[in-house]
XYZ file of C-alpha atoms in Angstrom:
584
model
C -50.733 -83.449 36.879
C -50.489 -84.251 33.012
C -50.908 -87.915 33.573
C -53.126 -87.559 36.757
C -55.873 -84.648 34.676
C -56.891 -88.041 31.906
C -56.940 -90.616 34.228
C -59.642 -88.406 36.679
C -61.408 -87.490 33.919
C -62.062 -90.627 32.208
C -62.761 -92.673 35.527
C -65.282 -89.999 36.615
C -66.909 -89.256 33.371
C -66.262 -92.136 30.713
C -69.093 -91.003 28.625
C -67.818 -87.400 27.923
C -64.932 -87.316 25.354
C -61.227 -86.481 26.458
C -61.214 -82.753 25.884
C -64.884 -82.115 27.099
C -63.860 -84.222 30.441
C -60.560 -82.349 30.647
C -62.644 -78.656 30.366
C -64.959 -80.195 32.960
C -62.521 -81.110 35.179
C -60.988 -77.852 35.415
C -64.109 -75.840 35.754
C -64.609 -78.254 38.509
C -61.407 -77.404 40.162
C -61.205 -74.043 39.143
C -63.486 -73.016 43.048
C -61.289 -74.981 45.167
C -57.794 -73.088 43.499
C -58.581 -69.516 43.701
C -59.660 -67.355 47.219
C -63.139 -67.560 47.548
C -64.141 -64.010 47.109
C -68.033 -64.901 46.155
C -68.736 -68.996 46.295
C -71.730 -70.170 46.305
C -72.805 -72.679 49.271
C -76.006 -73.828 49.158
C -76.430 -74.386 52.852
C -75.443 -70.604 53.651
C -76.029 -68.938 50.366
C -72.817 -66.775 49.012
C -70.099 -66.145 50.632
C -67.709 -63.238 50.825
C -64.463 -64.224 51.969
C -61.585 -61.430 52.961
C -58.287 -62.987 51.527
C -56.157 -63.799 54.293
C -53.298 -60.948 55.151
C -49.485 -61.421 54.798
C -48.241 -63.139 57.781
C -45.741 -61.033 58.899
C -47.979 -58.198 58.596
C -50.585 -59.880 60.921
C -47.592 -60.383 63.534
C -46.860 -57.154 63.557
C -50.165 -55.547 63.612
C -50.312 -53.690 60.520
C -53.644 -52.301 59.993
C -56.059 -54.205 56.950
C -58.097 -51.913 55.203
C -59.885 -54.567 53.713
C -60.805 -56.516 57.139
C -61.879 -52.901 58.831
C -64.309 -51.517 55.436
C -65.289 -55.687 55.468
C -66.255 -55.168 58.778
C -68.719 -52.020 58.606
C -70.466 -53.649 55.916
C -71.879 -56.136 58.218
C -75.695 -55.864 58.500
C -77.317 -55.928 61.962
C -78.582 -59.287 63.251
C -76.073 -61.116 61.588
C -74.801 -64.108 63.580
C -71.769 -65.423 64.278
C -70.504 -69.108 62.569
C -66.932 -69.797 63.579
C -64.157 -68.889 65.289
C -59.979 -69.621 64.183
C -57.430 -68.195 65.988
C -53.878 -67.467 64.553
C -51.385 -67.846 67.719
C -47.880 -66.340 66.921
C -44.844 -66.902 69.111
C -42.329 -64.697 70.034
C -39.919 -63.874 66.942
C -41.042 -63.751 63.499
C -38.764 -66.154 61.507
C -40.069 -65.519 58.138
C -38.607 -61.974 58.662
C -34.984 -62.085 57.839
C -33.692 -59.847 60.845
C -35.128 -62.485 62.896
C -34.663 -65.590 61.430
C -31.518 -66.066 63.486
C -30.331 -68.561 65.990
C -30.634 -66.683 69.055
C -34.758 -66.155 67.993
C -35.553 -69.419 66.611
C -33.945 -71.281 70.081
C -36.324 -68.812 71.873
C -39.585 -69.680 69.783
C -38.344 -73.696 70.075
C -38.380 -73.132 73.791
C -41.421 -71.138 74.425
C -44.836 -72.337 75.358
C -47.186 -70.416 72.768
C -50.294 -70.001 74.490
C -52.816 -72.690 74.526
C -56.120 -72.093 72.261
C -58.346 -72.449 75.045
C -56.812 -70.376 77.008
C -57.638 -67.517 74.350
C -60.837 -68.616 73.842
C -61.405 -68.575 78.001
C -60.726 -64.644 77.703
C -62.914 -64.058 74.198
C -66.321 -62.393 74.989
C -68.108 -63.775 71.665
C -69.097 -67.343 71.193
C -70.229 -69.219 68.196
C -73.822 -68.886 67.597
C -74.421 -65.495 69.303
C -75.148 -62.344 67.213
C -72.367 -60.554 65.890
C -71.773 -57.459 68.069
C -68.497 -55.343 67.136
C -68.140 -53.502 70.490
C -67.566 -57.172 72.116
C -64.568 -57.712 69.826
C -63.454 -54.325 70.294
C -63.430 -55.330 74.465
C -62.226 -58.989 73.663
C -59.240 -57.339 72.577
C -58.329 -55.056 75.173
C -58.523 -58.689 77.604
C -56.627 -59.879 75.901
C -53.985 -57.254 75.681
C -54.695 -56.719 79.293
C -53.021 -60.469 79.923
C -49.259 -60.174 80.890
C -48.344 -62.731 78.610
C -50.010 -61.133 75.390
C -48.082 -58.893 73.473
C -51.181 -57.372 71.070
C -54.440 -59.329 69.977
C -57.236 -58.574 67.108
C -60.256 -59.712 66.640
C -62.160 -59.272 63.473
C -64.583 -60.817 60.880
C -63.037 -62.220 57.870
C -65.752 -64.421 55.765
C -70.184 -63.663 55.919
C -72.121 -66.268 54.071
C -75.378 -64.987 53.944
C -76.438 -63.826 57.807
C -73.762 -65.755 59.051
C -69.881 -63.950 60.292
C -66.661 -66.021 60.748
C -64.435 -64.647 63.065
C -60.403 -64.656 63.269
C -58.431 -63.890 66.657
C -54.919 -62.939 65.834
C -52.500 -62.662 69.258
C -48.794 -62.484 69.720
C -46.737 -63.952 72.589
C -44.007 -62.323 74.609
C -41.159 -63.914 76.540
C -42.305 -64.813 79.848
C -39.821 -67.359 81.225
C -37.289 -64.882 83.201
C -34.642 -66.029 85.497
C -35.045 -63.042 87.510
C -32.043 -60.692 88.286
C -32.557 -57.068 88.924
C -30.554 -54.573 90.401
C -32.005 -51.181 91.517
C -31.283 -47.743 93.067
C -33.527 -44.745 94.324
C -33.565 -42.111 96.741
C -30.099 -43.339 97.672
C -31.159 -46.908 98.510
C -29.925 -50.190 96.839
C -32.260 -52.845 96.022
C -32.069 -56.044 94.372
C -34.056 -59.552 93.081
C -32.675 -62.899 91.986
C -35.122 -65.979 90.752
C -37.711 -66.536 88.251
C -40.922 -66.371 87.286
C -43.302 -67.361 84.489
C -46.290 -65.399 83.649
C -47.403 -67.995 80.619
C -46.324 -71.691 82.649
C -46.200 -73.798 79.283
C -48.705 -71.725 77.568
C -51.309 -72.410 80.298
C -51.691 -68.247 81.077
C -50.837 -69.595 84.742
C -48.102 -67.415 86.596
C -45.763 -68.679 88.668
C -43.021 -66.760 90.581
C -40.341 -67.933 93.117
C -37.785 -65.144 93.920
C -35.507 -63.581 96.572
C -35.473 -60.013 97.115
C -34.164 -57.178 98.958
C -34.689 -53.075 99.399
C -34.758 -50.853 101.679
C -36.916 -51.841 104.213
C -36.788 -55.761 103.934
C -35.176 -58.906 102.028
C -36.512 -62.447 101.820
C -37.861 -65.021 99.799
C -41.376 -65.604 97.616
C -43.334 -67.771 95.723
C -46.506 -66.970 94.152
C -49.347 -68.428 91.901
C -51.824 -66.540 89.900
C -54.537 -68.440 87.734
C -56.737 -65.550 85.716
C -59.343 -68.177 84.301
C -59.573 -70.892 87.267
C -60.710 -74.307 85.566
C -61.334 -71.848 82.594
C -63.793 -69.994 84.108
C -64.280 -66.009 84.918
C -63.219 -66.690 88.627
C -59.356 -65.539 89.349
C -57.252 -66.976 91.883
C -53.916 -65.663 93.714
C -52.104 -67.183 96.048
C -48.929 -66.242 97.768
C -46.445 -67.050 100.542
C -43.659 -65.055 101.490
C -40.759 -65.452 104.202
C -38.925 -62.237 105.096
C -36.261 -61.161 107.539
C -38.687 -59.294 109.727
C -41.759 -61.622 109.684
C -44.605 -63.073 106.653
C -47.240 -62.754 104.223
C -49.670 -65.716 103.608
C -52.415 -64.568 101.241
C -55.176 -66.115 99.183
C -57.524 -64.022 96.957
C -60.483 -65.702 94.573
C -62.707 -63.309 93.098
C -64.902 -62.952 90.293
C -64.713 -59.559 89.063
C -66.749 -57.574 86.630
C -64.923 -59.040 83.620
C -66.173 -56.367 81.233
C -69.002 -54.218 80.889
C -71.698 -56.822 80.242
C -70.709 -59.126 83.029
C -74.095 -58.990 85.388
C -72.060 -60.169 88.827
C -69.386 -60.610 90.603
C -68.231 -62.312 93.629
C -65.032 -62.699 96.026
C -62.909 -64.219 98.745
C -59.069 -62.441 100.117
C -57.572 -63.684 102.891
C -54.424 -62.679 104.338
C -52.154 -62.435 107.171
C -48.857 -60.433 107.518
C -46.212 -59.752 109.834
C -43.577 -56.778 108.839
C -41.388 -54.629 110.691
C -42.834 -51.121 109.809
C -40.225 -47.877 109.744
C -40.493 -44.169 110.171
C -38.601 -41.871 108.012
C -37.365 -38.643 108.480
C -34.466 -36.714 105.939
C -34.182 -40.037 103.963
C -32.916 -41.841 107.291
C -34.924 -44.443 109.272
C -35.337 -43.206 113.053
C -37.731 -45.886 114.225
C -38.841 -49.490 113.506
C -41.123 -51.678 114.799
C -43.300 -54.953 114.503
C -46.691 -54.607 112.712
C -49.090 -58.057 112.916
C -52.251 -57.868 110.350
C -55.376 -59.959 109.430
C -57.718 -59.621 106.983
C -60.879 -61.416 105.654
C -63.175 -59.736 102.803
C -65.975 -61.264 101.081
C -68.267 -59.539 98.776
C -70.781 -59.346 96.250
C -72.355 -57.293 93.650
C -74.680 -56.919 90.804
C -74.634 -54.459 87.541
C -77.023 -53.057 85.352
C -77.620 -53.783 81.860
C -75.832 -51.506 79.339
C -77.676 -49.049 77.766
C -77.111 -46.962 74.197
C -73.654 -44.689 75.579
C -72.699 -47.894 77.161
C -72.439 -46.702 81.800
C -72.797 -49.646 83.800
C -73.731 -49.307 87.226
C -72.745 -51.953 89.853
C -73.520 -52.285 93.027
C -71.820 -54.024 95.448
C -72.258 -55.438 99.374
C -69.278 -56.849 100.956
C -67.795 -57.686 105.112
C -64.167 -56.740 106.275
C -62.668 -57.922 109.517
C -59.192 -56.528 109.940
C -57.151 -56.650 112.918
C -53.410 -54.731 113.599
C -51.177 -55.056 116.652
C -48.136 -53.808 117.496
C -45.055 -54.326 119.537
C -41.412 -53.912 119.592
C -38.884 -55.691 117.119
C -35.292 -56.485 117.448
C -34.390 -53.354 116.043
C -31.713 -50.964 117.410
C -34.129 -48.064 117.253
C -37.241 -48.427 118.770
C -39.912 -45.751 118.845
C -40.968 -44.444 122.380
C -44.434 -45.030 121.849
C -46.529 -47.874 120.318
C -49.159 -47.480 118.020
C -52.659 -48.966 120.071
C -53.607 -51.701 118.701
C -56.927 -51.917 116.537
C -59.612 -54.025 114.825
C -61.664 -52.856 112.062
C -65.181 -55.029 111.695
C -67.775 -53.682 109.334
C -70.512 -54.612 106.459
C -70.104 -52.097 103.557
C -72.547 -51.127 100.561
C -70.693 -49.957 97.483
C -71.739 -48.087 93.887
C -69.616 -47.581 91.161
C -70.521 -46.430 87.435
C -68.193 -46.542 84.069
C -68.853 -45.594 80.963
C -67.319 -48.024 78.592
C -65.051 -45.659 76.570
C -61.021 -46.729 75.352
C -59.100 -45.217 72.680
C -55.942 -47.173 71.372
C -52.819 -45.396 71.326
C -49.039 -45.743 70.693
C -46.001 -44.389 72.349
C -47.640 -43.014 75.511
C -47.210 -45.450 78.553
C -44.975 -47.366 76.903
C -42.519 -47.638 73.584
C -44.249 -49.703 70.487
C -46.859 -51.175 71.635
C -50.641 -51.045 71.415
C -52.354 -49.494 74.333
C -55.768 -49.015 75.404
C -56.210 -46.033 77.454
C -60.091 -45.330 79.521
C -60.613 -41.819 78.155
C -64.347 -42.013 79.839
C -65.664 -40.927 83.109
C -66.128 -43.158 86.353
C -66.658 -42.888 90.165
C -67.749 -45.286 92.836
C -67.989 -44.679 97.068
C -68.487 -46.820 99.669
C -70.048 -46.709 102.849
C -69.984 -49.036 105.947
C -70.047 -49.036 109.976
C -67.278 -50.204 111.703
C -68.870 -50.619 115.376
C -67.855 -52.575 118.723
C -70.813 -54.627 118.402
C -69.340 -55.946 115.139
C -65.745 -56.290 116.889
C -64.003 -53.100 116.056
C -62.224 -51.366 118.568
C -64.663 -48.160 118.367
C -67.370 -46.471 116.870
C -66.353 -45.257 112.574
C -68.404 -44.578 109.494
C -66.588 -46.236 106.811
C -65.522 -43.835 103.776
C -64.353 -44.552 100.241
C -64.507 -43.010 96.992
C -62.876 -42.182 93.907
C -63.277 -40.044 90.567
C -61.978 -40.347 87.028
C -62.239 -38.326 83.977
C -61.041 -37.388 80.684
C -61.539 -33.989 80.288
C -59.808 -33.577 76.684
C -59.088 -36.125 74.212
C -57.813 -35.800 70.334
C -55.104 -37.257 68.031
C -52.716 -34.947 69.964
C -54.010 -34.391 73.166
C -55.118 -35.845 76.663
C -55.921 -34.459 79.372
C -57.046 -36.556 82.684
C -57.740 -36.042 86.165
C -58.605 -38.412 89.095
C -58.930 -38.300 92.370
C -59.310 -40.953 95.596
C -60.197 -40.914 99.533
C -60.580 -43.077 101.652
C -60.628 -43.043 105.696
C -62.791 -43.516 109.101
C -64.807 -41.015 111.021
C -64.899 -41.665 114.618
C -68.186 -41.264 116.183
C -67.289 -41.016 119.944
C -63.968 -38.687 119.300
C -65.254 -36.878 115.813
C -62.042 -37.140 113.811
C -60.632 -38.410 111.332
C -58.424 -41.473 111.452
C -55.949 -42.176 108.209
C -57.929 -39.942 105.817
C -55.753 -39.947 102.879
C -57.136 -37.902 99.260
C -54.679 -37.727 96.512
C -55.950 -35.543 93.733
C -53.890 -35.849 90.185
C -54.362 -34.641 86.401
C -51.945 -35.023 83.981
C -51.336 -33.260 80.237
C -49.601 -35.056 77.570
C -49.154 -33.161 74.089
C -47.916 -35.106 71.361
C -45.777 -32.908 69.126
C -45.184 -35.547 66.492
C -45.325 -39.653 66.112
C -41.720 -39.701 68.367
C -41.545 -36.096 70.342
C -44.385 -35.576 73.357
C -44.826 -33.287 76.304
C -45.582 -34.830 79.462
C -46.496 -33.080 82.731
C -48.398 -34.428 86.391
C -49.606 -32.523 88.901
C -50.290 -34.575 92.639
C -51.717 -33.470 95.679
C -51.935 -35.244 98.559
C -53.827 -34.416 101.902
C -54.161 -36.878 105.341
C -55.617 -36.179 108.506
C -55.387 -38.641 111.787
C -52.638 -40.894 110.756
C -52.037 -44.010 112.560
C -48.229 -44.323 113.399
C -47.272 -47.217 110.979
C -48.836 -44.520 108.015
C -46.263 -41.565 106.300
C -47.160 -38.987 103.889
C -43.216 -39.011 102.263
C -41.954 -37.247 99.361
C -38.539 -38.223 97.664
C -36.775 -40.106 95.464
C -39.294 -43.008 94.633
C -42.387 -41.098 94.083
C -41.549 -37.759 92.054
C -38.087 -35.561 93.630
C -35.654 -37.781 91.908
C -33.001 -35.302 92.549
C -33.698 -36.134 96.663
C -33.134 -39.504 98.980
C -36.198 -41.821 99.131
C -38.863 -40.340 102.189
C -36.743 -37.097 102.398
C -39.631 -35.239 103.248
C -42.621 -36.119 105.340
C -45.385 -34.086 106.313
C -49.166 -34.391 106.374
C -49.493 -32.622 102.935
C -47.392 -32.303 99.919
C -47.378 -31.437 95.868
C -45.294 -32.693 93.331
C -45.088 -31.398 90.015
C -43.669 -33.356 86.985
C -42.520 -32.063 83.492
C -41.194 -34.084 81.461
C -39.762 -33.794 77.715
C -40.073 -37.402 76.007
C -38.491 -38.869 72.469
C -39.990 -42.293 71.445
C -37.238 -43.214 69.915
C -37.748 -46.062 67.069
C -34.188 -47.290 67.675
C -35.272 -51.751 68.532
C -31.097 -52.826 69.404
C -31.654 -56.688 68.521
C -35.145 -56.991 68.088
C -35.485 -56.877 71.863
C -35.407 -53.550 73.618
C -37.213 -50.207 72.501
C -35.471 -46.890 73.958
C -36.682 -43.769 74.935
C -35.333 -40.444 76.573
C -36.519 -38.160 79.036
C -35.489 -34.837 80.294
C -37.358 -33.483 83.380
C -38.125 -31.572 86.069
C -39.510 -31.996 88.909
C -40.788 -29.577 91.810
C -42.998 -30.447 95.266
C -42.927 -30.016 98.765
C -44.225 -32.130 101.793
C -44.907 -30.649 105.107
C -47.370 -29.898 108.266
C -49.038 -26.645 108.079
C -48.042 -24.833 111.270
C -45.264 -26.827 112.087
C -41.569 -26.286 111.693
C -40.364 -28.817 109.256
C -36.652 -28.841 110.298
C -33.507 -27.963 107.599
C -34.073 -28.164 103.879
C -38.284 -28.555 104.182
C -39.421 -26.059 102.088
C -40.296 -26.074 98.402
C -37.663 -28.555 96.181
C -36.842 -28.810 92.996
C -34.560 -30.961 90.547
C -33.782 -31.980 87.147
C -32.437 -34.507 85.032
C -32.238 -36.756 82.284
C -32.958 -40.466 81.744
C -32.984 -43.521 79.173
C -36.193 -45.875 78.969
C -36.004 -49.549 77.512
C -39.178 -51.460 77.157
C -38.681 -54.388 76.023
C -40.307 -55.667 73.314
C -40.640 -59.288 74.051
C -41.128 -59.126 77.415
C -43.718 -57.990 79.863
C -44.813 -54.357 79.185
C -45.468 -53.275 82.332
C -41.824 -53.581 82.897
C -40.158 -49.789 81.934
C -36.614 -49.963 83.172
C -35.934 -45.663 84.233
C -32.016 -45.238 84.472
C -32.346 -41.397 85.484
C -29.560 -38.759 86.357
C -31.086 -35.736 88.758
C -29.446 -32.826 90.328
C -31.210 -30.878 93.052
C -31.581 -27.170 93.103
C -31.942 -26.926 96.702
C -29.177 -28.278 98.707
C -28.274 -29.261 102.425
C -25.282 -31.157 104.271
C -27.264 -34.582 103.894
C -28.392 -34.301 100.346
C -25.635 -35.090 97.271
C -25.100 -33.085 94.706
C -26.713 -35.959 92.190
C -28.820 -39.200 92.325
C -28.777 -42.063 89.949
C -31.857 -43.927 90.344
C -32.216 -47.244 88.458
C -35.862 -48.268 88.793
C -38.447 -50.981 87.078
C -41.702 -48.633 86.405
C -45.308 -49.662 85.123
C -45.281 -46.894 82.487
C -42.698 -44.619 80.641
C-alpha cells in the first residue's frame, strides 16, 4: 500500500501535489473502508445501513437489538429494494466445539438448501411495499419446512423510502439411513431404509423404507415436492407394498399458503387394500380384508384480510369413496362382514382464522424456535351423500371443528379444541361413524427449564362401522396398559405430566428432557358390561426425551417406564414403551 497510495495518486491527479493527492486519496477511500452507517447515494438519497451481526450469533439465533429497534423505525409506505439470503449448513465450524471432523465431513456432505428454493417459500418480493407481518409469516414457512432448522427475516439497510431485506435460515441433517426400533402397549415395531427430506438441497423429499408393527410390515417409497416447478402447488405421491395388500396415492393441492393467499385448489387420489383388526384386552380377535377408493377435488376462495387479520374461506369440493369387505387369510375371521359401502357427495365448506402465533421455546420440543396459533378458528362442512350420486343410501354430510386459546402469557397457555365429523342417515335416522373428540390442555412454565403439563381428551362415537374402534391403551395416553386394552364407544384420558428442559446438548446433536407422569382414563359402552379390568385406570411413570438438534424436529424419541395401578392376570406389572412422537 506504501508504494501503491503515490503511484494512484499521481496517475489520477498529476496536477495536485504529492501530499494534497495522498489526503485526497484517502478521503476518497475513507466510504468504501468503514460500515456504511449514513452514505450518501445520490440515486436513493442516504442510507442507513445496520452493521452486519457476528456470524455465529446469526446461526444460532441470538436476538439483534439493533435489527428489531431498526426495524420499528421504518415509516409506512416504504418499499422494498433487495433481498440476500445468508444459508447456513448444519454445524457451525467457526465455533470451536464444532469445528471437528465428525461436523465438518457432515457440512462437506450435505446439500445446503438451494436459494430459490427459499425464495419459492418467502411471501415478500422485491418491489412490493414493505409489510412486517409478511416477514413475520415468511418465517414461520419457513420454519414450518422439515428441512429448516429456524429462519429470520428482517430489514437491515433503508435508503431513503427504499428497505433491503436479509433472510437468515439454518439447515438440519436430513439424509437418514433409517433404522428405528420401537415398543408400546406391549407391541414391537421396527423401520430400516432412508429417506431425504432436503434431496441435494432441492426441499424435495424422498423416502424408501421397510417397516413393520403391529398390525402390518412391508415396503415404501414416497415423494413429496412442497413448491412443484417452484410454484404454491404441492405434490405427494406414494406407493406402498405390504403383507396384507397396498396403498397407491397421489395428492396435488394448492392450499391456502398463508393468510393472504385468495385461492386454493386440489386433486387426492388413492386406493388401498389392508387387512383391518379388532381389538379387545390388547389381543387381536378378528381380522379381515378392507378394499378403499377415493377421489376428492376441490376448490375455494378467501376473503381479504382486514385490521385483526380473520380470513374467511370458503370452499366447494366432490368425494367419491367406495369400501368393501371380505375375508383374509387370517386364522381368525370375524363372523360377520361389514356391508359394503360407497360414499358419493358434493360438499360446501367455511372456515375462518384469525392470523395470531406467538414464538416460544421449550414447549413442543427441546431448543428450538416454535410458533404456536394462540388465536381462534373453526370451519364445518356440509354435503349430501345420496343414491342418485352413487352412495349406497341417503346421509347429510357433517364436519366441523373448533380451536381456541383461551389464556396466553409469558408463563401460561391454555387451549382447547374440539372436532366431529360423521353421516346422518335419512331413511334409518342415525348416526353412522360419528366420532367428536373434545381436548384442552394447560401448560405452566415454572421457570426457562421446569414446566407443568396436563391434557384432558374426550372422545364420543355413535354408529360405528366394523373396521372403526374407539381404543384406549398404550399408544394414545395409558402407558402403563397394552396398546387397544380398552375399547368402548366412549372414553377419557387424563395426562399430567412434570417436564425439565434440560440444556444438557451430548455432542452437539441430541437435546434431553425428562418427564414424570401420570396418566388416568377409561374407555367403555354405557350400559354394557365391559368384561375384567374395564373400569377407570390409572398409571405412572417416568421417561427421557431426545430431540435432536440437527435433525427433523418433529422427531421426539419417548423412552418411558409406566406402572399400572390397576392390575389383572393379562396386564404386567410395567411397560417400556420406546416411541418416535411429533412433540415432547
Amino acid at each position: 500500500m506504501a508504494v501503491m497510495l503515490p503511484l494512484y495518486a499521481s496517475q489520477s491527479f498529476p496536477c495536485v501535489p504529492v501530499a494534497a493527492r495522498s489526503l485526497l486519496w484517502l478521503a476518497l477511500s475513507l466510504p468504501l473502508a468503514l460500515p456504511a452507517v449514513a452514505r450518501q447515494d445520490p440515486a436513493e438519497g442516504a442510507c442507513v445501513e445496520i452493521p452486519p451481526q457476528p456470524q455465529t450469533e446469526s446461526f444460532r439465533f441470538e436476538p439483534s437489538a439493533a435489527h428489531q429497534d431498526f426495524e420499528q423505525e421504518i415509516p409506512a409506505g416504504s418499499r422494498i429494494g433487495s433481498i440476500r439470503q445468508q444459508r447456513f449448513t448444519v454445524f457451525d465450524t467457526d465455533d470451536p466445539e464444532e469445528d471437528k471432523w465428525l461436523y465438518r465431513w457432515a457440512n462437506d456432505f450435505h446439500s445446503v438448501t438451494r436459494e430459490w428454493v427459499i425464495a419459492d417459500h418467502l411471501l415478500v418480493e422485491e418491489g412490493e411495499e414493505f409489510n412486517v407481518a409478511r416477514l413475520r409469516e415468511s418465517e414461520r414457512i419457513l420454519r414450518d419446512l422439515g428441512f429448516i432448522y429456524d429462519a429470520e427475516v428482517r430489514p437491515w439497510r433503508r435508503c431513503g423510502d427504499v428497505v433491503d431485506i436479509e433472510v437468515i435460515t439454518r439447515d438440519i441433517w436430513t439424509f437418514t439411513p433409517m433404522l428405528s426400533v420401537g415398543r408400546s402397549g406391549g407391541e414391537n415395531k421396527y423401520a430400516i431404509g432412508f429417506r431425504d427430506a432436503n434431496f441435494l438441497g432441492t426441499g424435495k423429499q424422498i423416502i424408501i423404507q421397510h417397516d413393520s408393527d403391529e398390525e402390518r410390515s412391508g415396503n415404501t417409497v414416497r415423494y413429496v415436492d412442497p413448491a412443484l416447478a417452484g410454484s404454491r402447488w404441492r405434490m405427494r405421491a406414494s406407493m406402498a407394498d405390504n403383507d396384507d395388500g397396498y396403498e397407491h396415492g397421489l395428492r396435488l393441492v394448492r392450499p391456502f399458503f398463508s393468510v393472504y393467499e385468495r385461492w386454493s385448489a386440489g386433486l387426492d387420489l388413492n386406493r388401498m387394500k389392508l387387512e383391518e383388526t379388532r381389538w379387545f384386552r390388547g389381543d387381536e380377535v378378528a381380522e379381515f380384508e378392507h378394499k378403499t377408493e377415493l377421489v376428492e377435488t376441490f376448490g375455494g376462495i378467501a376473503s381479504a384480510t382486514g385490521d385483526h387479520r380473520r380470513v374467511g374461506r370458503w370452499l366447494f369440493g366432490y368425494v367419491y369413496e367406495s369400501n368393501s369387505f371380505d375375508f383374509s387369510d387370517s386364522d381368525i375371521p370375524p363372523l360377520e362382514l361389514p356391508e359394503d359401502r360407497d360414499y358419493s357427495y358434493p360438499y360446501i365448506s367455511y372456515e375462518s382464522t384469525a392470523d395470531r402465533f406467538v414464538e416460544l421455546h421449550n414447549f413442543n420440543y427441546l431448543g428450538r424456535t416454535e410458533d404456536v396459533y394462540v388465536g381462534e378458528r373453526y370451519s364445518w362442512v356440509l354435503g349430501w351423500s345420496g343414491k342418485d350420486l352413487g352412495a349406497s343410501q341417503d346421509q347429510l354430510v357433517l364436519k366441523g371443528s373448533y380451536e381456541n386459546t383461551l389464556l396466553v402469557d409469558d408463563y401460561r397457555l391454555w387451549q382447547l379444541d374440539s372436532t366431529l365429523e360423521g353421516f346422518w342417515g335419512v331413511d334409518n335416522e342415525r348416526f353412522e361413524n360419528l366420532w367428536w373428540t373434545t381436548q384442552t390442555s394447560y401448560l405452566h412454565k415454572q421457570s426457562r427449564q421446569w414446566a407443568v403439563f396436563s391434557r384432558l381428551r374426550l372422545d364420543y362415537t355413535d354408529g360405528l362401522t366394523a373396521e372403526r374402534q374407539l381404543t384406549l391403551g398404550g399408544d394414545n395416553g395409558l402407558r402403563g396398559y397394552e396398546l387397544n386394552y380398552q375399547v368402548g364407544d366412549r372414553s377419557f384420558v387424563f395426562n399430567l405430566e412434570q417436564r425439565y428442559y434440560s440444556d444438557w446438548h451430548p455432542f452437539r446433536l441430541v437435546q434431553v428432557g425428562l418427564a414424570a407422569f401420570i396418566d388416568v382414563g377409561r374407555a367403555w359402552f354405557e350400559g354394557q358390561d365391559n368384561g375384567s379390568n374395564g373400569g377407570v385406570l390409572a398409571n405412572a411413570g417416568i421417561g427421557i426425551r431426545l430431540n435432536s438438534s440437527r435433525a427433523e424436529k418433529g422427531s421426539v424419541v419417548h423412552v418411558d417406564l409406566a406402572f399400572p395401578f390397576m392390575t389383572d392376570d393379562d396386564v404386567s406389572g410395567s411397560q417400556i414403551l420406546f416411541t418416535i412422537r411429533d412433540s415432547f
